[in-house]
Amino acid sequence: MATQARAAICNGNSEPFKIEDVELAELRPDELRIRVVACGICHTDMAVRDQQLPVPLPVVLGHEGAGIVEEVGDAVTSAKVGDRVIMSFNSCGHCPSCEIEAPTYCYNFFPHNWSGGRPDGSATVLKNGDKMNANFFGQSSFATHAIAHDRNVVKVPDKAKDLPLERLAPVGCGLMTGAGAVLNSMKVRAGLPVAVVGVGTVGMAAIMAAKIAGADPIIAVDMNETRLEMAKELGATHTFNAKDDAMGKIKDLLPQGLGYAFDTTGINKVIQDLFGLLAPMGIVGMVGASDPADMLKFNESEFMGGGRRVMGILGGDSDLQHFLPQLIEYHMNGQFPFDKLIGYFPFEDINEAFEASESGKVVKPVLRISEEA
Ligand SMILES: NC(=O)c1ccc[n+]([C@@H]2O[C@H](COP(=O)([O-])OP(=O)(O)OC[C@H]3O[C@@H](n4cnc5c(N)ncnc54)[C@H](O)[C@@H]3O)[C@@H](O)[C@H]2O)c1
Ligand SMILES: [Zn+2]
Ligand SMILES: [Zn+2]
């Protein structure tokens, strides 16, 4: 039987989100129905709203959901009814990337996450009996209920039973991306310098992870002074304002160059400048959404001669079932205090929550959608 739900519908950036009645489709054997307790807002939701990413509109967004499992299909092994779970991105499970547990680079990422439906085109969410674009990152969690999949659901470990789901929700995208970029993708080495440009959720997670990795110095760059202050609290040893020749200051501080530069802005000039600051074997990791037409330009002999690397990173190379529990463990040990980034909003205030993120007032807005208990 179809499940009734309420979902925030995105019609692009010319209209606010509207919360409306929808129905969830019947579960397939590898799917789970989740009662959503909370969902973080990530910049990628805005990128879709603004049509920087080719997800069809109107659509139910939301890809940092956490909730309680209400029903599972026969083939589901990741969780059972009543479990507390975090949702993340989905993947196919059988392509060359999935085979080596690199699901963020799934060859079938688009149909499983961004096509607006299941890979076969069918709907997970209906409105008045018609298909509504959803299944965003295999979930669409700006809703009271979501259909998720065996591969993108992670059960919250029992030892984290005292941590509220509303705090854990953002672990499934922004936080794992920043932390994973440092720990999994670039594999930052202790004692080497790191610069993080753009300290929103992704950048702040990278700063905390750089501290875990023992990087030194850890440089944060942003235009927002409050965020730079927070980056210092979370582990940055130096903070530079992007409006005040940050690149020149990095060069003065580190004449030998950066071991690692992590860009979350997606601005090609920033990425190119960072490339010019790399030490031999240095890596620029990039995660920011950019204009689809943007191109990058690097000096060929510097690229080859110093063994420098430019690395596109998706989802922080996270292997969900292993890395998400690891991040929760870091949090419980006090090494990953991401709760300092969160501001909570009632579901009905979704438009205010987006605004708070875009104005820079709140680093990580989280929508409270239903009571956990
Ligand atoms: N690749 C991935 O897997 C992945 C995952 C999550 C998010 N993202 C993308 O990563 C980016 C960051 O996400 P977020 O949620 O942290 O966003 P955010 O908006 O919270 O943070 C971006 C930060 O960059 C700063 N900034 C903007 N221009 C700058 C400049 N020229 N110099 C220095 N700082 C500047 C802003 O002040 C802000 O603090 C977004 O583009 C998002 O779409 C990618
Ligand atoms: Zn995201
Ligand atoms: Zn795959």
Coordinates of C-alpha atoms and ligand atoms in Angstrom, one line a residue:
M1 CA 0.0 0.0 0.0
A2 CA 1.2 3.5 -0.8
T3 CA 2.4 5.6 2.2
Q4 CA 1.2 9.1 2.7
A5 CA 3.9 11.7 3.3
R6 CA 4.6 15.4 3.3
A7 CA 7.5 16.6 1.2
A8 CA 9.2 19.9 0.4
I9 CA 8.9 20.4 -3.3
C10 CA 11.6 22.5 -5.2
N11 CA 10.6 24.3 -8.3
G12 CA 13.8 26.0 -9.0
N13 CA 15.2 29.3 -7.5
S14 CA 12.3 31.5 -8.6
E15 CA 9.9 30.1 -6.0
P16 CA 10.3 29.1 -2.3
F17 CA 10.0 25.4 -1.3
K18 CA 6.5 24.3 -0.7
I19 CA 5.6 21.4 1.7
E20 CA 2.9 19.3 0.1
D21 CA 1.1 15.9 0.3
V22 CA 2.7 13.1 -1.6
E23 CA 2.7 9.3 -1.6
L24 CA 5.6 6.9 -1.5
A25 CA 5.6 4.0 -3.9
E26 CA 5.6 0.4 -2.8
L27 CA 9.0 -0.9 -1.7
R28 CA 11.1 -3.1 -4.0
P29 CA 13.0 -6.0 -2.4
D30 CA 16.2 -3.9 -1.8
E31 CA 14.5 -0.8 -0.5
L32 CA 13.6 0.5 3.0
R33 CA 11.0 3.0 4.1
I34 CA 12.4 5.5 6.6
R35 CA 10.5 7.8 8.8
V36 CA 12.7 10.9 8.5
V37 CA 13.7 12.5 11.8
A38 CA 16.0 15.1 10.5
C39 CA 17.8 16.2 7.3
G40 CA 20.8 18.5 6.8
I41 CA 20.9 21.1 4.1
C42 CA 24.0 20.9 1.9
H43 CA 25.2 23.4 -0.8
T44 CA 24.5 20.7 -3.4
D45 CA 20.7 21.1 -2.7
M46 CA 21.2 24.7 -3.7
A47 CA 23.2 23.7 -6.8
V48 CA 20.2 21.6 -8.0
R49 CA 17.7 24.3 -7.1
D50 CA 19.8 26.7 -9.2
Q51 CA 20.1 24.1 -12.0
Q52 CA 23.9 23.9 -11.8
L53 CA 23.4 20.1 -11.7
P54 CA 21.1 18.4 -14.2
V55 CA 18.5 17.0 -11.8
P56 CA 15.0 17.4 -13.3
L57 CA 12.6 19.8 -11.6
P58 CA 10.2 19.9 -9.8
V59 CA 11.9 17.6 -7.3
V60 CA 12.0 16.5 -3.7
L61 CA 15.6 17.2 -2.6
G62 CA 17.4 16.5 0.7
H63 CA 20.3 14.1 0.9
E64 CA 21.5 14.2 4.5
G65 CA 18.6 12.3 6.1
A66 CA 18.5 10.3 9.3
G67 CA 15.5 8.4 10.7
I68 CA 13.9 5.2 11.8
V69 CA 13.3 2.2 9.6
E70 CA 9.6 1.5 9.2
E71 CA 9.6 -1.2 6.6
V72 CA 12.2 -3.2 4.7
G73 CA 12.1 -5.3 1.5
D74 CA 13.0 -9.0 1.6
A75 CA 16.5 -8.5 0.3
V76 CA 17.6 -5.8 2.7
T77 CA 20.6 -6.6 4.9
S78 CA 21.8 -3.1 6.0
A79 CA 19.1 -2.5 8.7
K80 CA 15.9 -3.8 10.1
V81 CA 12.6 -2.3 11.2
G82 CA 13.1 0.0 14.2
D83 CA 16.8 0.6 13.5
R84 CA 18.2 4.2 13.6
V85 CA 19.9 4.9 10.3
I86 CA 21.8 7.6 8.4
M87 CA 21.2 7.9 4.7
S88 CA 23.8 8.8 2.1
F89 CA 24.4 8.5 -1.7
N90 CA 23.4 5.4 -3.6
S91 CA 25.5 3.3 -6.0
C92 CA 25.0 0.3 -8.2
G93 CA 27.1 -2.3 -6.4
H94 CA 28.4 -4.0 -9.6
C95 CA 30.5 -1.6 -11.7
P96 CA 34.3 -1.5 -11.7
S97 CA 34.3 1.3 -8.9
C98 CA 31.7 -0.4 -6.7
E99 CA 33.7 -3.7 -7.1
I100 CA 36.7 -2.1 -5.3
E101 CA 34.5 -0.4 -2.7
A102 CA 34.9 3.1 -4.3
P103 CA 31.1 3.7 -4.6
T104 CA 31.4 7.5 -4.8
Y105 CA 32.7 6.9 -8.3
C106 CA 30.0 4.5 -9.3
Y107 CA 29.8 4.3 -13.1
N108 CA 26.0 4.5 -12.6
F109 CA 26.0 7.4 -10.1
F110 CA 23.7 9.6 -12.2
P111 CA 20.8 7.2 -12.6
H112 CA 21.0 6.1 -9.0
N113 CA 21.2 9.6 -7.5
W114 CA 20.3 12.4 -9.8
S115 CA 17.8 11.1 -12.4
G116 CA 14.7 11.9 -10.5
G117 CA 13.6 8.3 -10.1
R118 CA 14.9 4.8 -9.9
P119 CA 17.5 3.8 -12.6
D120 CA 14.6 2.2 -14.6
G121 CA 12.8 5.5 -14.6
S122 CA 10.1 4.5 -12.1
A123 CA 8.9 6.8 -9.3
T124 CA 9.7 6.5 -5.6
V125 CA 7.4 9.4 -4.9
L126 CA 4.0 10.3 -6.5
K127 CA 1.8 13.3 -6.3
N128 CA -1.8 12.9 -7.1
G129 CA -0.9 9.6 -8.7
D130 CA 1.7 11.0 -11.0
K131 CA 5.5 10.6 -10.8
M132 CA 7.2 13.3 -8.8
N133 CA 11.0 13.7 -9.3
A134 CA 12.7 12.3 -6.2
N135 CA 15.1 9.5 -5.2
F136 CA 17.7 12.3 -4.9
F137 CA 20.9 10.7 -3.7
G138 CA 18.7 7.6 -3.3
Q139 CA 16.6 9.2 -0.6
S140 CA 14.9 12.7 -1.1
S141 CA 14.8 13.4 2.7
F142 CA 13.2 16.8 2.8
A143 CA 10.1 14.8 3.6
T144 CA 8.4 13.0 6.5
H145 CA 9.1 9.6 4.9
A146 CA 11.7 8.5 2.3
I147 CA 12.4 5.4 0.3
A148 CA 16.1 4.5 0.6
H149 CA 18.2 1.5 -0.6
D150 CA 20.2 -1.3 0.9
R151 CA 23.4 0.3 -0.3
N152 CA 22.9 3.9 1.0
V153 CA 21.6 3.2 4.5
V154 CA 24.0 2.9 7.4
K155 CA 22.8 1.7 10.8
V156 CA 23.9 3.9 13.7
P157 CA 26.2 1.8 15.8
D158 CA 24.7 0.7 19.2
K159 CA 27.4 2.4 21.1
A160 CA 26.2 5.7 19.7
K161 CA 22.6 5.1 21.0
D162 CA 22.8 8.3 23.1
L163 CA 23.6 10.6 20.1
P164 CA 20.4 12.1 18.7
L165 CA 19.7 11.4 15.0
E166 CA 19.2 15.1 14.3
R167 CA 22.9 15.6 15.1
L168 CA 24.1 12.6 13.0
A169 CA 22.1 13.5 9.9
P170 CA 24.8 15.7 8.2
V171 CA 27.4 13.0 8.5
G172 CA 26.0 11.4 5.3
C173 CA 27.3 14.1 2.9
G174 CA 29.1 17.4 3.8
L175 CA 30.9 16.0 6.8
M176 CA 32.0 12.7 5.2
T177 CA 33.1 14.6 2.1
G178 CA 35.4 17.0 3.9
A179 CA 36.8 14.5 6.3
G180 CA 37.1 11.8 3.7
A181 CA 38.9 14.1 1.2
V182 CA 41.6 14.5 3.8
L183 CA 41.7 11.0 5.3
N184 CA 40.8 8.8 2.4
S185 CA 41.3 10.7 -0.9
M186 CA 44.4 12.9 -0.3
K187 CA 45.6 10.7 2.6
V188 CA 47.2 13.7 4.3
R189 CA 50.5 12.9 6.0
A190 CA 51.3 14.0 9.5
G191 CA 53.6 17.0 9.6
L192 CA 52.8 18.4 6.2
P193 CA 51.0 21.7 5.5
V194 CA 47.4 21.8 4.5
A195 CA 45.3 24.7 3.2
V196 CA 41.5 24.6 3.1
V197 CA 39.8 27.3 1.0
G198 CA 36.1 27.8 1.8
V199 CA 35.2 26.8 5.4
G200 CA 31.6 25.8 5.2
T201 CA 30.6 22.4 6.4
V202 CA 32.9 20.6 3.9
G203 CA 35.9 22.8 4.7
M204 CA 35.3 22.7 8.5
A205 CA 35.2 18.9 8.3
A206 CA 38.4 18.9 6.4
I207 CA 40.0 21.1 9.1
M208 CA 39.0 18.7 11.8
A209 CA 40.2 15.8 9.8
A210 CA 43.6 17.5 9.1
K211 CA 44.0 17.8 12.8
I212 CA 43.2 14.1 13.3
A213 CA 45.8 13.4 10.6
G214 CA 48.4 15.5 12.3
A215 CA 48.9 18.0 9.5
D216 CA 50.9 21.1 10.3
P217 CA 50.3 24.0 9.7
I218 CA 46.5 23.9 9.0
I219 CA 45.5 27.0 7.1
A220 CA 41.8 28.1 6.7
V221 CA 40.8 30.6 4.1
D222 CA 37.4 32.3 3.7
M223 CA 35.8 35.7 3.5
N224 CA 33.6 35.1 6.5
E225 CA 35.5 36.1 9.7
T226 CA 33.1 34.3 12.0
R227 CA 33.7 31.1 10.1
L228 CA 37.5 31.7 10.2
E229 CA 37.2 32.1 14.0
M230 CA 35.3 28.8 14.2
A231 CA 37.9 27.1 11.9
K232 CA 40.5 28.1 14.5
E233 CA 38.5 26.5 17.3
L234 CA 38.3 23.3 15.3
G235 CA 42.0 23.0 14.5
A236 CA 43.2 25.7 12.0
T237 CA 46.6 27.0 13.1
H238 CA 46.4 30.0 10.7
T239 CA 43.4 31.8 9.1
F240 CA 43.6 34.2 6.2
N241 CA 40.8 36.3 4.7
A242 CA 40.3 35.6 1.0
K243 CA 39.8 39.4 0.4
D244 CA 43.2 40.1 1.9
D245 CA 45.8 38.4 -0.4
A246 CA 45.4 35.0 1.3
M247 CA 47.4 33.3 -1.5
G248 CA 50.3 35.7 -1.0
K249 CA 50.2 35.0 2.7
I250 CA 50.3 31.3 2.2
K251 CA 53.4 31.7 0.0
D252 CA 55.1 33.8 2.6
L253 CA 54.3 31.3 5.4
L254 CA 55.4 28.3 3.3
P255 CA 58.2 29.0 0.9
Q256 CA 58.6 25.3 0.2
G257 CA 54.9 25.1 -0.7
L258 CA 51.8 23.2 0.4
G259 CA 51.6 19.5 0.8
Y260 CA 47.9 19.6 0.3
A261 CA 45.4 22.2 -0.9
F262 CA 41.7 21.6 -0.6
D263 CA 39.2 23.7 -2.5
T264 CA 35.5 23.8 -1.6
T265 CA 34.7 27.0 -3.6
G266 CA 34.7 25.5 -7.1
I267 CA 36.1 28.7 -8.4
N268 CA 38.6 28.0 -11.1
K269 CA 40.9 31.0 -10.3
V270 CA 41.1 29.7 -6.7
I271 CA 42.0 26.2 -7.8
Q272 CA 44.6 27.5 -10.2
D273 CA 46.2 29.7 -7.6
L274 CA 46.3 26.8 -5.2
F275 CA 48.0 24.6 -7.8
G276 CA 50.7 27.3 -8.1
L277 CA 51.4 27.0 -4.3
L278 CA 52.0 23.3 -4.2
A279 CA 55.2 21.7 -3.0
P280 CA 56.6 18.8 -5.1
M281 CA 54.2 15.9 -4.8
G282 CA 51.5 18.3 -3.6
I283 CA 47.9 17.6 -4.2
V284 CA 45.0 20.0 -4.9
G285 CA 41.8 18.3 -4.0
M286 CA 38.6 19.8 -5.4
V287 CA 35.0 19.2 -4.4
G288 CA 33.1 22.5 -5.1
A289 CA 30.2 22.6 -7.5
S290 CA 31.2 24.7 -10.5
D291 CA 29.6 26.1 -13.6
P292 CA 29.3 23.2 -16.1
A293 CA 31.3 25.2 -18.7
D294 CA 34.2 26.0 -16.4
M295 CA 37.7 24.9 -17.4
L296 CA 41.0 24.7 -15.5
K297 CA 44.5 25.7 -16.8
F298 CA 47.8 24.6 -15.3
N299 CA 51.4 24.9 -16.3
E300 CA 52.4 21.6 -17.9
S301 CA 56.0 21.4 -16.7
E302 CA 55.1 22.3 -13.1
F303 CA 52.4 19.6 -13.2
M304 CA 54.7 16.9 -14.5
G305 CA 58.0 18.1 -13.1
G306 CA 57.1 18.1 -9.4
G307 CA 54.8 15.1 -9.6
R308 CA 51.9 17.4 -8.6
R309 CA 48.4 16.2 -8.7
V310 CA 44.9 17.7 -9.1
M311 CA 42.3 15.4 -7.7
G312 CA 38.5 15.6 -8.3
I313 CA 36.8 14.2 -5.2
L314 CA 33.3 13.0 -4.7
G315 CA 31.9 12.2 -1.3
G316 CA 35.3 12.0 0.2
D317 CA 35.9 8.5 -1.3
S318 CA 33.7 7.2 1.5
D319 CA 33.0 3.5 1.7
L320 CA 29.8 4.1 3.8
Q321 CA 29.5 1.1 6.0
H322 CA 33.1 1.6 7.2
F323 CA 33.7 5.3 7.1
L324 CA 30.4 6.7 8.7
P325 CA 30.8 4.6 11.8
Q326 CA 34.4 5.7 12.0
L327 CA 33.4 9.4 11.9
I328 CA 30.8 8.8 14.6
E329 CA 33.6 7.2 16.7
Y330 CA 35.8 10.3 16.1
H331 CA 32.9 12.4 17.2
M332 CA 32.4 10.4 20.4
N333 CA 36.1 10.7 21.2
G334 CA 35.8 14.5 20.9
Q335 CA 38.0 14.6 17.7
F336 CA 35.2 15.5 15.3
P337 CA 33.1 18.1 17.1
F338 CA 30.8 18.9 14.2
D339 CA 27.9 19.7 16.4
K340 CA 29.4 23.2 16.7
L341 CA 28.4 23.8 13.0
I342 CA 24.7 22.9 13.3
G343 CA 21.7 25.2 13.6
Y344 CA 18.3 23.6 13.9
F345 CA 15.1 24.7 12.1
P346 CA 11.6 23.2 12.1
F347 CA 10.7 21.5 8.7
E348 CA 8.2 24.3 8.0
D349 CA 11.0 26.8 8.0
I350 CA 13.0 25.2 5.2
N351 CA 13.2 28.4 3.3
E352 CA 14.6 30.3 6.3
A353 CA 17.1 27.5 6.8
F354 CA 18.3 27.8 3.2
E355 CA 18.6 31.5 3.6
A356 CA 20.6 31.1 6.8
S357 CA 23.1 28.9 4.9
E358 CA 23.4 31.2 2.0
S359 CA 23.9 34.3 4.1
G360 CA 26.6 32.5 6.0
K361 CA 24.7 32.8 9.3
V362 CA 24.6 29.0 9.9
V363 CA 27.2 26.6 8.7
K364 CA 25.1 23.5 8.7
P365 CA 21.3 24.0 8.9
V366 CA 19.5 20.8 10.0
L367 CA 15.7 20.5 9.6
R368 CA 13.8 18.8 12.4
I369 CA 11.2 16.7 10.6
S370 CA 9.7 14.4 13.3
E371 CA 10.3 13.4 16.9
E372 CA 12.9 10.6 17.3
A373 CA 11.0 8.8 20.0
Ligands
LIG1 N1 32.2 16.7 -4.3 C1 31.4 16.4 -3.3 O1 31.2 15.2 -3.1 C2 30.6 17.4 -2.6 C3 29.9 17.0 -1.4 C4 29.2 18.0 -0.7 C5 29.3 19.3 -1.1 N2 30.0 19.6 -2.3 C6 30.1 21.0 -2.8 O2 31.2 21.5 -2.0 C7 31.0 22.9 -1.9 C8 31.0 23.4 -0.4 O3 29.9 22.9 0.3 P1 29.5 23.5 1.7 O4 28.2 22.8 2.1 O5 30.7 23.4 2.6 O6 29.2 25.0 1.2 P2 29.1 26.3 2.1 O7 28.4 27.3 1.2 O8 28.7 26.1 3.5 O9 30.7 26.8 2.2 C9 31.4 27.4 1.2 C10 32.4 28.4 1.8 O10 33.2 29.0 0.8 C11 33.4 30.3 1.1 N3 33.9 31.0 -0.1 C12 33.1 31.3 -1.2 N4 34.0 31.9 -2.1 C13 35.2 32.0 -1.6 C14 36.5 32.4 -2.0 N5 36.6 33.0 -3.2 N6 37.5 32.3 -1.2 C15 37.4 31.7 0.0 N7 36.2 31.2 0.5 C16 35.1 31.4 -0.3 C17 32.0 30.8 1.7 O11 32.2 32.0 2.5 C18 31.6 29.6 2.5 O12 32.0 29.7 3.9 C19 29.7 23.2 -2.6 O13 29.9 23.6 -3.9 C20 29.0 21.9 -2.6 O14 28.0 21.8 -3.7 C21 30.6 18.7 -3.0
ZN2 ZN 25.7 17.2 -0.1
ZN3 ZN 28.6 1.2 -9.3

